[in-house]
Every structure is written in C-alpha cells, then in structure tokens.
C-alpha cells in the first residue's frame, strides 16, 4: 500500500499586474496556498487553495486554509492509503466542516499524485478530455473605463481574450451602467461583455441594474445579490432575458442542488476551491447538466497550479456554454510554474503531461513564499 507520508502547505504572495478593483476590495497581490503531498513510494502531488482579497470575498483566507490543512486535515490523512481518494475525502469531510478551499487543495494533490503514479492525466481519471483547448475570458477591473478599454484592445489584438468580465458594484448603479456601456461600445461585435457584481446590490438596485445591462447588450450578470438572497437571484433570473450566473452562492453540491431546485440561476460558475475539490466540482457540474443550467469554468484566481487542475476537470465537460475564466496565472507578475500553461487564440491548452500536467518552479516558490519574507524581515 502506498501511503500519504507528508503534507506541506506553503503560502505565496505574488503581485498582480495591476490593481484588480472588485466591489469589496482592491487586490494588489494574490496570495494562494501551494499544497505538496509526499507519498511513501517517493511520488508527490500538488494542489492549490486560493481565496480572493483576504476574507473580503468569502469565508476562507490563505491563513485559514493553511491552518485547516496543518492542524486538522494532515493529522487525519497521514499514513492513509494514497490511492483511496474517496476514502480520504470522507475523512476530511468528517474532520473539517466547511473550509472548502483547504479540502480542495489536499484533494487536488491526491488526484495529481494518483494520476502521476498511473502515468496519466487527471482529466483521464475524470472520464477523459473532450476538449484540447478551453476558451478563456479576461476580467477588466482596473477601476477606470479608459484603462479597461485600452486593455480590452490589447487582448483582442494579441488574440488572447475576446470575452470580457467587468467587475462592478463599487460605484453607484448608474455610474456602473455608464462604465459598462462605454466598454461594450468600444468592444462592439468583436467580443462579449459580462459583469460580476460580487453580491454588492440590493434586489432593488439589481432590478434597475440588470435591466440597464440587458439594454446595453451585456450577456450575463454574475452574483448580483448576496448569496443568502436566493429569492432575489431567482426573481432576477425569471424577470429578465439576460443570463444570471450563480457564483458565491455555490459552496458545493448541496448549494448547487438548492439553486437548481429553485431554478434561481441560468448559469453556474463552477470553482474547484469553492466546491471543495475536483470531485465535488464534478458533482456541481452534474447537477447543472441534469437541471439544464449552463456551465462556466470559474476561477478563484489560482496560480498556474490550481488553474491547471481546473483545466483538467473542465476539459472533460461536454458543454461549457459560457467558456471559462481560467486566466489566474496571467494576472500575476510572475509565472510560478516550471512550464507555463499555453494561452493563445482566446484559449488555453489542456496540458498533457501526467497528473494536473504542470509543476511549480522550486526557485519561484522559494522566492515568493511568505515564510521566507518573514525570515528576511526578522
Ligand atoms: C469572482 O468573483 O468570480 C474571478 C475572476 C476575477 O477577476 O475575480 C474572480 C472572482
Ligand atoms: Mg464571481
């Protein structure tokens, strides 16, 4: 039997290419937890746990992810059978409630390790690739309409992205509508415009906002109202033609079931970290497919490692009607992978090497790990 021998969690902080302005915070750095599992046969597996803007996006931060892994998950998994991922996930679920990103990081590393030992890809373990490449949207979130337009022009001319998600919800609704209209006008038929409100609107604001967005030609609105207000999400989905996408409300399969049963959204943004791992994310996908809800490959702005894991899963999904936003590594000033993911022609290639198909560059990890800068500062 091959056992789980060592679990290491490493917080890294990497500056972003520009300030990323969201309704609840502005990110200048993205912090993630890289997770390495060592197995008794000498093999290893990597995963990643990420959150956005400290604790301003959701219930987990990199510090809480590291604490959950080191103090509560590692003790129940060490010495266990490395190939029995379902059993390991069950143990994690019993020992740790919530903390989905922490569990996702460990679960992903177990899948990566198993696939590497078998000499195959994680996608193969989830049924095999249907797609060789996945379309990738970009988020325009500089906080300024002119800067966003210039950025969109650059992405279009480089053929890097043509679907744009605008982060709104920080300004007055009227000002946000003017901002979206200016960018939609500039992009025209060359791409699509979507928005993410990150829960910032009341239902009244959302009614006004969604109507305005629909008139502007925006095609989708993500999580306009707080995650607790399912009735609000439902009212918007049923009241307008424009697609309403669930994000923060989807913390795993049970939420997916609730949203689908209420028919409260037209599209699911599926995130590996938010779902609690690759298998729970696959379950969220299965619920959406059964309910006739559209799918979108979401991101928690993971680095290349977590992004590659998500690419492996989404490559196995027959129809991703809204594509993906798996651009996390491109928001960082530095690539932390030894071999970067390949982005071109508005899409990312599914890596074909064993496991999640990528591995971190040890020097980059050494440079960006938080405990190193703690040592330097001391
Ligand atoms: C979110 O709320 O979807 C995804 C892309 C981005 O820019 O932020 C995230 C988080
Ligand atoms: Mg979102």
Short mmCIF file of C-alpha atoms in Angstrom, two decimals, residues 64-339:
data_model
loop_
_atom_site.label_atom_id
_atom_site.label_comp_id
_atom_site.label_asym_id
_atom_site.label_seq_id
_atom_site.Cartn_x
_atom_site.Cartn_y
_atom_site.Cartn_z
CA UNK A 64 -7.22 29.83 7.41
CA UNK A 65 -6.50 27.38 4.58
CA UNK A 66 -3.01 26.74 5.94
CA UNK A 67 -4.30 26.36 9.48
CA UNK A 68 -7.04 23.90 8.43
CA UNK A 69 -4.55 21.81 6.44
CA UNK A 70 -1.73 21.77 9.00
CA UNK A 71 -3.76 21.39 12.19
CA UNK A 72 -6.86 19.46 11.17
CA UNK A 73 -6.52 17.75 7.77
CA UNK A 74 -2.93 16.47 7.82
CA UNK A 75 -3.34 14.61 11.15
CA UNK A 76 -6.28 12.55 9.85
CA UNK A 77 -4.68 11.73 6.47
CA UNK A 78 -1.08 10.86 7.32
CA UNK A 79 -0.46 7.13 6.96
CA UNK A 80 -3.66 6.57 4.94
CA UNK A 81 -3.90 4.79 1.58
CA UNK A 82 -2.85 7.32 -1.07
CA UNK A 83 -4.87 5.69 -3.85
CA UNK A 84 -8.18 5.79 -2.00
CA UNK A 85 -9.15 9.38 -2.64
CA UNK A 86 -12.86 8.90 -1.94
CA UNK A 87 -11.99 7.48 1.50
CA UNK A 88 -9.52 10.32 2.19
CA UNK A 89 -12.15 12.88 1.17
CA UNK A 90 -14.63 11.24 3.53
CA UNK A 91 -12.14 11.51 6.40
CA UNK A 92 -11.53 15.17 5.58
CA UNK A 93 -15.25 15.90 5.45
CA UNK A 94 -15.73 14.28 8.85
CA UNK A 95 -12.81 16.10 10.47
CA UNK A 96 -13.38 19.50 8.87
CA UNK A 97 -16.67 21.23 8.12
CA UNK A 98 -16.68 23.97 5.51
CA UNK A 99 -13.13 25.09 4.66
CA UNK A 100 -13.70 24.03 1.06
CA UNK A 101 -10.55 25.62 -0.37
CA UNK A 102 -8.37 23.81 2.20
CA UNK A 103 -10.01 20.48 1.40
CA UNK A 104 -9.82 21.20 -2.33
CA UNK A 105 -6.07 21.85 -2.12
CA UNK A 106 -5.42 18.49 -0.47
CA UNK A 107 -7.88 16.56 -2.63
CA UNK A 108 -6.34 18.02 -5.81
CA UNK A 109 -2.85 16.98 -4.66
CA UNK A 110 -4.16 13.44 -4.08
CA UNK A 111 -5.59 13.31 -7.63
CA UNK A 112 -2.36 14.73 -9.03
CA UNK A 113 -0.33 12.13 -7.14
CA UNK A 114 -2.55 9.22 -8.21
CA UNK A 115 -2.55 10.27 -11.87
CA UNK A 116 1.24 10.72 -11.84
CA UNK A 117 1.73 7.25 -10.37
CA UNK A 118 -0.51 5.84 -13.09
CA UNK A 119 1.32 7.83 -15.78
CA UNK A 120 -1.91 9.52 -16.89
CA UNK A 121 -3.65 12.88 -16.64
CA UNK A 122 -6.21 13.93 -14.04
CA UNK A 123 -8.61 14.53 -16.96
CA UNK A 124 -8.30 10.83 -17.80
CA UNK A 125 -9.37 9.93 -14.25
CA UNK A 126 -12.46 12.14 -14.68
CA UNK A 127 -13.53 10.44 -17.92
CA UNK A 128 -11.02 11.76 -20.44
CA UNK A 129 -10.67 15.00 -22.38
CA UNK A 130 -13.45 16.14 -24.65
CA UNK A 131 -11.64 19.41 -25.40
CA UNK A 132 -7.97 20.01 -26.20
CA UNK A 133 -8.34 23.75 -25.55
CA UNK A 134 -10.77 25.83 -23.47
CA UNK A 135 -11.93 29.39 -24.21
CA UNK A 136 -10.72 31.87 -21.57
CA UNK A 137 -12.37 35.19 -20.65
CA UNK A 138 -10.44 38.09 -19.10
CA UNK A 139 -11.55 40.35 -16.26
CA UNK A 140 -11.38 44.10 -16.85
CA UNK A 141 -11.07 45.59 -13.37
CA UNK A 142 -8.64 48.50 -13.41
CA UNK A 143 -11.32 50.74 -11.91
CA UNK A 144 -11.20 53.10 -14.91
CA UNK A 145 -13.21 52.85 -18.16
CA UNK A 146 -10.48 54.21 -20.45
CA UNK A 147 -7.83 51.91 -19.00
CA UNK A 148 -10.20 48.94 -19.33
CA UNK A 149 -10.89 49.82 -22.98
CA UNK A 150 -7.17 50.02 -23.74
CA UNK A 151 -6.66 46.67 -22.00
CA UNK A 152 -9.51 45.08 -24.00
CA UNK A 153 -7.98 46.41 -27.24
CA UNK A 154 -4.65 44.86 -26.32
CA UNK A 155 -6.23 41.49 -25.50
CA UNK A 156 -8.15 41.49 -28.78
CA UNK A 157 -5.13 42.43 -30.88
CA UNK A 158 -2.98 39.76 -29.18
CA UNK A 159 -5.86 37.27 -29.71
CA UNK A 160 -5.57 36.45 -26.01
CA UNK A 161 -9.17 37.13 -24.89
CA UNK A 162 -12.40 38.29 -26.52
CA UNK A 163 -14.87 37.62 -23.71
CA UNK A 164 -14.66 40.27 -21.02
CA UNK A 165 -15.97 40.19 -17.48
CA UNK A 166 -16.27 43.61 -15.88
CA UNK A 167 -16.10 43.93 -12.14
CA UNK A 168 -18.80 46.33 -10.97
CA UNK A 169 -20.81 47.04 -7.81
CA UNK A 170 -18.46 49.50 -6.15
CA UNK A 171 -19.89 52.65 -7.73
CA UNK A 172 -23.50 53.83 -7.99
CA UNK A 173 -25.51 51.59 -10.32
CA UNK A 174 -25.98 54.46 -12.77
CA UNK A 175 -22.22 55.06 -12.95
CA UNK A 176 -21.55 51.36 -13.39
CA UNK A 177 -24.02 51.25 -16.28
CA UNK A 178 -22.19 54.13 -17.99
CA UNK A 179 -18.88 52.29 -17.44
CA UNK A 180 -20.22 49.04 -18.94
CA UNK A 181 -21.86 50.88 -21.85
CA UNK A 182 -18.57 52.62 -22.75
CA UNK A 183 -16.65 49.34 -22.81
CA UNK A 184 -19.44 47.48 -24.66
CA UNK A 185 -19.45 50.22 -27.31
CA UNK A 186 -15.68 50.01 -27.73
CA UNK A 187 -15.61 46.20 -27.96
CA UNK A 188 -18.65 46.00 -30.26
CA UNK A 189 -19.10 42.70 -32.08
CA UNK A 190 -15.51 41.65 -31.52
CA UNK A 191 -16.28 40.12 -28.14
CA UNK A 192 -18.81 39.65 -25.36
CA UNK A 193 -19.37 41.66 -22.19
CA UNK A 194 -20.33 40.09 -18.88
CA UNK A 195 -20.32 41.63 -15.39
CA UNK A 196 -19.64 40.37 -11.89
CA UNK A 197 -21.25 42.34 -9.05
CA UNK A 198 -19.80 40.15 -6.27
CA UNK A 199 -23.03 40.36 -4.21
CA UNK A 200 -22.97 44.16 -3.94
CA UNK A 201 -26.54 45.02 -4.98
CA UNK A 202 -29.84 45.02 -3.11
CA UNK A 203 -32.70 43.49 -5.07
CA UNK A 204 -33.99 46.97 -5.94
CA UNK A 205 -30.60 48.06 -7.25
CA UNK A 206 -30.24 44.76 -9.08
CA UNK A 207 -33.60 45.14 -10.86
CA UNK A 208 -32.56 48.53 -12.15
CA UNK A 209 -29.01 47.37 -12.88
CA UNK A 210 -29.92 44.14 -14.66
CA UNK A 211 -32.49 45.92 -16.83
CA UNK A 212 -29.89 48.53 -17.80
CA UNK A 213 -27.25 45.89 -18.50
CA UNK A 214 -29.66 43.99 -20.70
CA UNK A 215 -30.33 47.12 -22.74
CA UNK A 216 -26.60 47.77 -23.16
CA UNK A 217 -26.10 44.29 -24.65
CA UNK A 218 -24.27 42.74 -21.72
CA UNK A 219 -24.87 38.98 -21.94
CA UNK A 220 -24.54 37.80 -18.35
CA UNK A 221 -24.67 39.09 -14.76
CA UNK A 222 -22.79 37.19 -12.07
CA UNK A 223 -23.95 37.07 -8.45
CA UNK A 224 -25.69 40.47 -8.39
CA UNK A 225 -27.20 39.98 -4.91
CA UNK A 226 -25.83 38.50 -1.65
CA UNK A 227 -25.50 34.73 -1.51
CA UNK A 228 -28.16 34.46 1.22
CA UNK A 229 -30.79 36.12 -1.01
CA UNK A 230 -31.67 33.16 -3.17
CA UNK A 231 -35.16 34.55 -3.75
CA UNK A 232 -33.53 37.68 -5.21
CA UNK A 233 -31.38 35.69 -7.59
CA UNK A 234 -34.45 33.74 -8.59
CA UNK A 235 -36.54 36.87 -9.19
CA UNK A 236 -33.81 38.27 -11.46
CA UNK A 237 -33.38 35.01 -13.38
CA UNK A 238 -37.08 34.82 -14.02
CA UNK A 239 -37.66 38.53 -14.62
CA UNK A 240 -35.13 39.16 -17.38
CA UNK A 241 -33.81 37.51 -20.54
CA UNK A 242 -30.15 38.23 -19.72
CA UNK A 243 -28.34 35.25 -18.12
CA UNK A 244 -27.95 35.32 -14.34
CA UNK A 245 -24.96 33.38 -13.05
CA UNK A 246 -24.54 31.96 -9.54
CA UNK A 247 -21.07 32.23 -8.00
CA UNK A 248 -20.67 32.89 -4.26
CA UNK A 249 -23.93 31.06 -3.50
CA UNK A 250 -22.44 27.82 -4.85
CA UNK A 251 -20.40 26.38 -2.00
CA UNK A 252 -20.57 22.79 -3.21
CA UNK A 253 -23.10 20.21 -4.44
CA UNK A 254 -25.76 20.83 -1.76
CA UNK A 255 -25.97 24.52 -2.73
CA UNK A 256 -25.98 23.56 -6.40
CA UNK A 257 -28.97 21.31 -5.71
CA UNK A 258 -30.78 24.11 -3.86
CA UNK A 259 -30.15 26.70 -6.60
CA UNK A 260 -31.16 24.21 -9.31
CA UNK A 261 -34.32 23.16 -7.43
CA UNK A 262 -35.32 26.81 -7.03
CA UNK A 263 -34.32 27.50 -10.64
CA UNK A 264 -32.58 30.56 -9.17
CA UNK A 265 -29.84 30.89 -11.82
CA UNK A 266 -29.34 30.27 -15.54
CA UNK A 267 -25.61 29.52 -15.28
CA UNK A 268 -23.26 28.07 -12.64
CA UNK A 269 -19.73 29.45 -12.18
CA UNK A 270 -18.05 26.23 -11.08
CA UNK A 271 -14.97 26.72 -8.92
CA UNK A 272 -12.81 23.88 -7.66
CA UNK A 273 -11.87 25.66 -4.41
CA UNK A 274 -15.38 26.87 -3.65
CA UNK A 275 -16.85 23.43 -4.38
CA UNK A 276 -14.43 21.64 -2.04
CA UNK A 277 -12.34 19.81 -4.64
CA UNK A 278 -12.33 18.31 -8.11
CA UNK A 279 -14.88 15.59 -7.30
CA UNK A 280 -17.37 17.94 -5.58
CA UNK A 281 -16.92 20.35 -8.53
CA UNK A 282 -17.72 17.45 -10.88
CA UNK A 283 -20.87 16.86 -8.80
CA UNK A 284 -21.87 20.53 -9.12
CA UNK A 285 -21.38 20.15 -12.88
CA UNK A 286 -23.54 17.01 -12.92
CA UNK A 287 -26.36 18.82 -11.09
CA UNK A 288 -26.22 21.73 -13.55
CA UNK A 289 -26.28 19.38 -16.52
CA UNK A 290 -29.23 17.43 -15.14
CA UNK A 291 -31.12 20.67 -14.45
CA UNK A 292 -30.36 22.23 -17.83
CA UNK A 293 -28.30 25.02 -16.22
CA UNK A 294 -25.45 26.45 -18.30
CA UNK A 295 -21.82 25.96 -17.25
CA UNK A 296 -18.90 28.30 -16.82
CA UNK A 297 -15.41 27.34 -15.65
CA UNK A 298 -14.84 29.79 -12.81
CA UNK A 299 -11.66 30.80 -11.01
CA UNK A 300 -10.59 31.77 -7.53
CA UNK A 301 -7.67 33.49 -9.26
CA UNK A 302 -5.48 30.49 -8.63
CA UNK A 303 -1.90 30.46 -9.86
CA UNK A 304 -0.91 28.12 -12.70
CA UNK A 305 -1.10 25.11 -10.42
CA UNK A 306 -4.75 25.39 -9.36
CA UNK A 307 -5.64 26.69 -12.81
CA UNK A 308 -4.16 23.58 -14.44
CA UNK A 309 -6.19 21.36 -12.10
CA UNK A 310 -9.38 23.18 -13.11
CA UNK A 311 -8.42 22.91 -16.79
CA UNK A 312 -8.13 19.13 -16.35
CA UNK A 313 -11.67 18.91 -14.99
CA UNK A 314 -13.34 21.33 -17.41
CA UNK A 315 -11.69 19.57 -20.36
CA UNK A 316 -13.94 16.59 -19.55
CA UNK A 317 -17.22 18.59 -19.58
CA UNK A 318 -19.20 18.08 -22.81
CA UNK A 319 -20.62 21.60 -22.98
CA UNK A 320 -19.24 24.73 -21.36
CA UNK A 321 -21.80 27.12 -22.83
CA UNK A 322 -20.11 30.18 -21.29
CA UNK A 323 -16.48 29.07 -21.59
CA UNK A 324 -14.07 29.67 -18.72
CA UNK A 325 -12.22 32.43 -16.95
CA UNK A 326 -9.12 30.38 -16.17
CA UNK A 327 -6.73 33.32 -16.55
CA UNK A 328 -5.37 33.36 -12.96
CA UNK A 329 -1.67 32.99 -13.87
CA UNK A 330 -1.94 35.91 -16.34
CA UNK A 331 -2.98 38.28 -13.53
CA UNK A 332 0.31 37.65 -11.72
CA UNK A 333 3.56 39.48 -12.43
CA UNK A 334 5.44 36.20 -12.24
CA UNK A 335 4.70 32.72 -13.53
CA UNK A 336 5.35 30.21 -10.76
CA UNK A 337 5.19 27.10 -12.95
CA UNK A 338 8.30 25.45 -14.39
CA UNK A 339 6.45 25.21 -17.72
#
